[in-house]
Coordinates of C-alpha atoms and ligand atoms in Angstrom, one line a residue:
M23 CA 74.7 -195.0 28.7
L24 CA 74.5 -193.5 32.2
I25 CA 72.1 -195.0 34.7
F26 CA 71.1 -192.4 37.3
R27 CA 68.7 -192.5 40.3
Q28 CA 68.0 -189.9 43.0
L29 CA 66.8 -191.6 46.2
F30 CA 65.4 -189.9 49.3
D31 CA 65.5 -190.6 53.0
P32 CA 62.4 -188.8 54.5
L33 CA 63.7 -188.8 58.1
S34 CA 66.8 -186.8 57.4
S35 CA 65.8 -185.3 54.1
T36 CA 68.9 -186.8 52.6
Y37 CA 69.4 -187.5 48.9
T38 CA 71.4 -190.6 47.9
Y39 CA 72.5 -190.9 44.3
L40 CA 73.1 -194.1 42.4
L41 CA 75.2 -193.8 39.2
A42 CA 76.1 -196.6 36.9
D43 CA 77.8 -197.3 33.6
G44 CA 75.0 -199.0 31.6
G45 CA 77.5 -201.0 29.5
S46 CA 79.4 -202.7 32.3
G47 CA 77.0 -202.4 35.1
A48 CA 79.6 -200.8 37.4
A49 CA 78.0 -198.4 39.8
V50 CA 78.8 -196.0 42.6
I51 CA 76.4 -194.7 45.3
I52 CA 76.9 -191.3 46.9
D53 CA 75.8 -190.7 50.5
P54 CA 73.7 -193.9 51.3
V55 CA 71.7 -193.7 54.5
F56 CA 72.0 -196.6 57.0
E57 CA 68.2 -197.2 57.4
Q58 CA 67.8 -197.2 53.6
V59 CA 70.5 -199.8 52.7
R60 CA 67.9 -202.6 52.2
R61 CA 66.1 -200.5 49.7
D62 CA 69.3 -199.3 47.9
A63 CA 70.7 -202.9 47.8
A64 CA 67.4 -204.1 46.3
L65 CA 67.5 -201.5 43.6
I66 CA 71.2 -202.3 42.7
E67 CA 70.3 -205.9 42.5
E68 CA 67.2 -205.4 40.4
L69 CA 69.1 -203.1 37.9
G70 CA 71.8 -205.8 37.6
L71 CA 74.5 -203.5 38.8
R72 CA 77.8 -204.2 40.6
L73 CA 78.7 -201.5 43.2
A74 CA 82.3 -200.4 42.9
Y75 CA 82.3 -197.8 45.6
S76 CA 80.1 -196.2 48.3
L77 CA 81.2 -192.5 48.4
E78 CA 80.6 -189.9 51.0
T79 CA 80.5 -186.2 50.4
H80 CA 81.4 -185.6 54.1
I81 CA 81.1 -186.9 57.7
H82 CA 77.4 -186.4 58.2
A83 CA 76.0 -185.1 61.5
D84 CA 72.4 -185.8 61.0
H85 CA 72.2 -189.5 59.9
V86 CA 74.4 -192.6 59.9
T87 CA 75.9 -193.5 56.6
G88 CA 75.0 -196.9 54.9
A89 CA 78.6 -197.3 53.6
W90 CA 79.8 -200.0 56.0
M91 CA 76.5 -202.0 55.6
L92 CA 76.6 -201.7 51.8
K93 CA 80.2 -202.9 51.9
R94 CA 79.1 -205.9 54.0
Q95 CA 76.2 -206.7 51.6
T96 CA 77.8 -206.0 48.2
G97 CA 81.5 -206.1 48.7
C98 CA 81.9 -202.5 47.4
G99 CA 84.8 -200.3 48.5
I100 CA 84.3 -197.3 50.7
A101 CA 85.8 -194.0 49.6
L102 CA 85.7 -190.6 51.3
S103 CA 87.7 -187.5 52.0
A104 CA 91.2 -187.8 53.4
A105 CA 90.6 -184.6 55.3
G106 CA 87.5 -186.0 57.1
G107 CA 89.3 -188.0 59.8
A108 CA 87.3 -191.3 59.3
E109 CA 88.8 -194.7 59.7
G110 CA 87.9 -197.9 57.9
A111 CA 87.7 -196.7 54.3
D112 CA 89.3 -198.4 51.4
R113 CA 90.2 -195.1 49.6
Y114 CA 91.0 -191.6 51.0
L115 CA 90.2 -189.0 48.4
V116 CA 91.9 -185.6 47.6
Q117 CA 91.4 -182.9 45.1
D118 CA 91.4 -184.1 41.4
D119 CA 91.3 -187.8 42.3
V120 CA 89.2 -189.8 39.9
V121 CA 86.7 -192.5 41.0
A122 CA 86.0 -194.8 38.0
F123 CA 82.9 -197.0 37.5
G124 CA 83.2 -198.9 34.2
D125 CA 83.8 -196.4 31.4
R126 CA 82.5 -193.5 33.5
N127 CA 84.1 -191.6 36.4
L128 CA 83.6 -188.9 39.0
Q129 CA 86.3 -186.3 39.6
V130 CA 86.9 -185.2 43.2
R131 CA 86.8 -181.5 44.2
H132 CA 87.7 -180.5 47.8
T133 CA 84.9 -178.0 48.8
P134 CA 85.4 -177.3 52.6
G135 CA 83.1 -175.0 54.5
H136 CA 80.3 -177.1 55.9
T137 CA 83.0 -179.4 57.2
S138 CA 86.8 -179.3 56.5
G139 CA 86.6 -182.5 54.6
C140 CA 83.6 -181.9 52.3
L141 CA 83.9 -183.1 48.7
T142 CA 82.0 -182.4 45.5
Y143 CA 81.9 -185.1 42.9
V144 CA 81.8 -184.0 39.2
L145 CA 80.7 -186.4 36.5
D146 CA 83.3 -187.0 33.7
D147 CA 81.4 -184.9 31.1
R148 CA 80.7 -182.1 33.6
S149 CA 76.9 -182.5 33.1
M150 CA 76.3 -183.2 36.8
A151 CA 77.9 -182.5 40.1
F152 CA 77.1 -183.8 43.6
T153 CA 77.7 -180.9 46.0
G154 CA 77.0 -182.6 49.3
D155 CA 76.2 -180.0 52.0
C156 CA 78.3 -177.3 50.4
L157 CA 75.8 -175.9 47.9
F158 CA 72.0 -176.6 48.3
V159 CA 69.2 -175.5 45.9
R160 CA 69.0 -171.8 46.7
G161 CA 70.9 -172.4 49.9
T162 CA 74.1 -173.7 51.5
G163 CA 75.0 -176.1 54.2
R164 CA 75.4 -174.7 57.7
T165 CA 78.9 -173.7 58.9
D166 CA 78.5 -173.6 62.6
F167 CA 80.0 -177.0 63.7
Q168 CA 82.4 -179.8 62.5
Q169 CA 85.1 -177.2 61.6
G170 CA 82.6 -175.3 59.6
D171 CA 84.0 -172.1 58.0
P172 CA 81.8 -169.6 56.0
H173 CA 84.9 -168.1 54.4
A174 CA 86.1 -171.5 53.1
M175 CA 82.6 -172.3 51.9
Y176 CA 82.4 -169.0 49.9
R177 CA 85.7 -169.8 48.2
S178 CA 84.7 -173.5 47.6
I179 CA 81.5 -172.5 45.9
H180 CA 82.9 -169.7 43.8
E181 CA 86.2 -171.5 42.9
Q182 CA 85.1 -175.2 42.6
I183 CA 81.4 -175.2 41.8
F184 CA 80.6 -171.9 40.0
T185 CA 83.5 -172.6 37.7
L186 CA 81.7 -175.6 36.2
P187 CA 79.7 -175.1 33.0
D188 CA 76.5 -173.0 33.4
S189 CA 74.4 -176.0 32.3
C190 CA 76.0 -178.4 34.8
L191 CA 73.2 -179.8 37.0
L192 CA 73.9 -179.6 40.8
Y193 CA 72.5 -182.3 43.1
P194 CA 72.6 -181.5 46.8
A195 CA 72.9 -184.0 49.7
H196 CA 69.7 -182.5 51.4
D197 CA 66.7 -180.4 50.6
Y198 CA 64.3 -179.6 53.4
R199 CA 61.5 -178.4 51.0
G200 CA 61.6 -181.2 48.4
L201 CA 63.5 -179.4 45.7
T202 CA 65.6 -181.9 43.9
V203 CA 68.1 -180.3 41.5
T204 CA 69.5 -177.0 40.3
S205 CA 72.2 -175.8 37.9
V206 CA 75.3 -173.6 38.0
R207 CA 73.6 -170.9 36.0
E208 CA 70.6 -170.7 38.4
E209 CA 72.6 -170.7 41.6
R210 CA 75.1 -168.1 40.3
R211 CA 72.2 -165.8 39.7
F212 CA 69.6 -166.7 42.3
N213 CA 71.2 -168.2 45.3
P214 CA 70.1 -165.8 48.1
R215 CA 73.2 -166.3 50.2
L216 CA 76.0 -165.9 47.6
G217 CA 74.5 -165.5 44.2
G218 CA 74.6 -162.3 42.0
E219 CA 76.7 -159.6 43.4
I220 CA 76.7 -160.9 47.0
G221 CA 80.2 -160.7 48.4
E222 CA 82.2 -162.8 50.9
G223 CA 81.5 -160.4 53.8
D224 CA 77.7 -160.5 53.2
F225 CA 77.8 -164.3 53.0
T226 CA 79.7 -164.8 56.2
G227 CA 77.5 -162.3 58.0
Y228 CA 74.4 -164.3 56.9
M229 CA 76.0 -167.6 57.9
K230 CA 77.0 -166.4 61.4
N231 CA 73.4 -165.5 62.1
L232 CA 71.6 -168.6 61.0
R233 CA 71.0 -169.8 64.6
L234 CA 69.9 -173.3 63.7
A235 CA 69.4 -176.0 66.4
H236 CA 72.0 -178.8 66.3
P237 CA 70.9 -181.9 64.4
K238 CA 69.0 -184.3 66.7
K239 CA 71.2 -187.3 65.9
L240 CA 74.6 -185.4 66.0
E241 CA 75.9 -187.3 69.0
V242 CA 75.2 -190.7 67.5
A243 CA 75.9 -189.9 63.8
V244 CA 79.3 -188.3 64.0
P245 CA 81.1 -191.1 65.9
A246 CA 79.4 -193.8 63.7
N247 CA 80.3 -191.9 60.5
L248 CA 83.9 -191.6 61.6
K249 CA 83.9 -195.4 61.4
C250 CA 82.1 -195.4 58.0
G251 CA 78.8 -196.3 59.6
Q252 CA 79.9 -199.5 61.4
P253 CA 77.4 -200.1 64.2
A254 CA 78.7 -200.3 67.8
N255 CA 77.3 -203.8 68.2
D256 CA 76.1 -206.3 65.6
V257 CA 72.6 -206.7 67.0
E258 CA 71.3 -203.4 65.9
M259 CA 72.0 -204.1 62.2
T260 CA 70.5 -207.6 61.7
A261 CA 66.7 -207.1 61.8
E262 CA 66.4 -209.4 58.8
P263 CA 63.7 -212.1 59.2
G264 CA 65.4 -215.4 59.7
W265 CA 62.5 -217.9 59.1
A266 CA 63.3 -218.4 55.4
A267 CA 65.7 -217.2 52.6
L268 CA 63.8 -213.9 51.9
R269 CA 64.7 -211.2 49.5
Y270 CA 63.6 -207.6 49.9
S271 CA 62.4 -205.8 46.7
F272 CA 62.8 -202.2 45.8
A273 CA 59.0 -202.1 45.8
G274 CA 59.2 -202.8 49.5
I275 CA 57.9 -206.4 49.5
W276 CA 59.6 -209.4 51.1
E277 CA 59.8 -212.2 48.5
I278 CA 60.7 -215.8 48.7
D279 CA 61.9 -217.9 45.8
P280 CA 60.0 -221.0 44.8
L281 CA 61.2 -223.7 47.3
G282 CA 60.2 -227.1 45.9
H283 CA 56.6 -227.7 46.5
I284 CA 53.6 -226.1 48.2
R285 CA 51.8 -228.0 50.9
G286 CA 48.8 -227.0 52.9
A287 CA 48.0 -223.8 50.9
I288 CA 44.6 -222.3 51.7
L289 CA 42.6 -220.5 48.9
I290 CA 41.6 -217.0 50.0
P291 CA 40.8 -214.5 47.1
L292 CA 42.5 -211.2 47.7
G293 CA 39.2 -209.3 48.1
E294 CA 38.2 -211.6 51.0
L295 CA 41.6 -211.7 52.8
A296 CA 41.0 -208.7 55.1
D297 CA 37.8 -210.3 56.5
R298 CA 39.2 -213.9 56.6
V299 CA 42.5 -213.3 58.4
G300 CA 40.9 -215.3 61.3
D301 CA 41.2 -218.4 59.2
L302 CA 45.0 -218.2 59.3
A303 CA 47.3 -219.5 62.0
R304 CA 49.3 -216.7 63.7
D305 CA 52.1 -218.9 65.0
R306 CA 53.6 -219.8 61.6
P307 CA 55.1 -217.8 58.8
I308 CA 52.8 -217.2 55.8
V309 CA 53.8 -217.2 52.1
A310 CA 51.3 -215.5 49.8
V311 CA 50.8 -217.0 46.4
C312 CA 48.9 -216.0 43.3
R313 CA 49.1 -216.5 39.5
A314 CA 52.0 -214.0 38.8
G315 CA 53.1 -212.7 42.2
S316 CA 51.3 -209.3 42.0
R317 CA 48.0 -209.8 43.9
S318 CA 49.9 -211.9 46.5
A319 CA 52.3 -209.0 47.0
Q320 CA 49.3 -206.9 48.0
A321 CA 48.2 -209.8 50.2
T322 CA 51.4 -209.5 52.2
V323 CA 50.6 -205.8 52.8
I324 CA 47.1 -206.8 54.0
L325 CA 48.5 -209.5 56.3
R326 CA 51.1 -207.1 57.8
E327 CA 48.4 -204.6 58.5
A328 CA 46.4 -207.3 60.2
G329 CA 49.4 -207.9 62.5
F330 CA 51.0 -210.9 60.9
G331 CA 54.8 -210.6 61.3
D332 CA 56.5 -213.3 59.2
V333 CA 55.0 -212.8 55.8
A334 CA 56.5 -213.0 52.3
N335 CA 55.4 -213.1 48.7
L336 CA 56.2 -216.0 46.3
A337 CA 58.1 -214.1 43.6
G338 CA 56.7 -214.7 40.1
G339 CA 53.7 -216.6 41.5
M340 CA 52.5 -219.9 40.2
L341 CA 53.7 -219.1 36.7
R342 CA 57.3 -219.1 37.8
W343 CA 56.7 -222.0 40.2
R344 CA 55.5 -224.2 37.3
A345 CA 58.1 -222.8 34.9
E346 CA 60.8 -223.9 37.4
G347 CA 59.3 -227.4 37.4
H348 CA 57.9 -227.6 40.9
G349 CA 55.0 -229.8 41.6
V350 CA 51.5 -228.6 42.3
E351 CA 49.8 -230.7 44.9
G352 CA 46.1 -231.6 44.2
G353 CA 45.6 -228.7 41.8
S354 CA 43.9 -226.8 44.6
I355 CA 46.0 -223.6 44.5
Ligands
GSH103 N1 66.7 -180.5 62.1 C1 67.7 -181.3 61.3 C2 68.9 -180.3 61.1 C3 69.7 -180.8 59.9 C4 70.9 -180.0 59.6 O1 71.4 -179.2 60.5 N2 71.4 -180.1 58.4 C5 72.6 -179.6 58.0 C6 73.3 -180.5 57.1 S1 74.0 -181.9 57.9 C7 72.5 -178.2 57.3 O2 73.4 -177.7 56.8 N3 71.3 -177.6 57.4 C8 71.1 -176.4 56.8 C9 69.7 -175.9 57.1 O3 69.0 -176.6 57.8 O4 69.4 -174.8 56.6 C10 68.1 -182.5 62.1 O5 67.9 -182.5 63.3 O6 68.7 -183.4 61.6
FE2_104 FE1 76.0 -182.4 56.6

């Protein structure tokens, strides 16, 4: 069974894709975003997956990749195009290479045009392809910087993408309107830049007159991505709270595992918390606790909104606390 998730970074309108072989748990992630690594790593962990590779479709100009950070956190390999000029990867991919994850794999197609090193990844059964910034839903990536070339893009799309089965689903690296997926059949017919009978000359004329502003992050993103997303200094990457062994969940909640015993807990029902934050000391970390860990997760949100910084949820609540054999002091919780 294939596990598949489409993830979104709202700041850069980037889609990140997680694919895994359900049998072995081996996974790959395509185009992770630096600021979303915590979220993506939490999902990988919660689904019980082991990340084999972080893959890039190209050297991004609008955001920094999460590849280096994911490698640091999960031990995955980094794989990207041999033609992209990046250093620090574990594998440099060329046309027809195969990236395996358990019993599944992605086949590499070189689809230059947006950049000279752009890749499209095609799933083994040709049911899905990840087209990066080559083909978008009813659009294409721009071709006006990073060795962009509309002639190359036209050929890449016609020869490498439109030759896939009609039913093959196409997943882009961005969409600026919220569209999530398309298919070869649809784009061959309806893509306004090169679908139907539109020829190469029409397409290149269209692309040369796009007149888009350069991405705001271009000057930061390209040099960082040429190093697989390694930050210039280590300070900017470790914003993790250091006051306890915390875990970040895909739901967006900081959690703490049961530690041994609870001392000095104060009973404040969730409905009263917002009005009673004055009862709580602001100079110490706070761990929220409830029966099963759900209401207390909400409590961490209320506390954060009230300006408390070091806040976490006791994962699994008192049920797990007791199940793991920890003592309950005075029965007052
Ligand atoms: N305003 C965006 C521009 C993003 C941008 O240029 N995206 C590239 C992909 S890296 C593209 O091909 N855009 C096509 C388009 O915007 O139509 C930013 O500042 O990041
Ligand atoms: Fe791009």
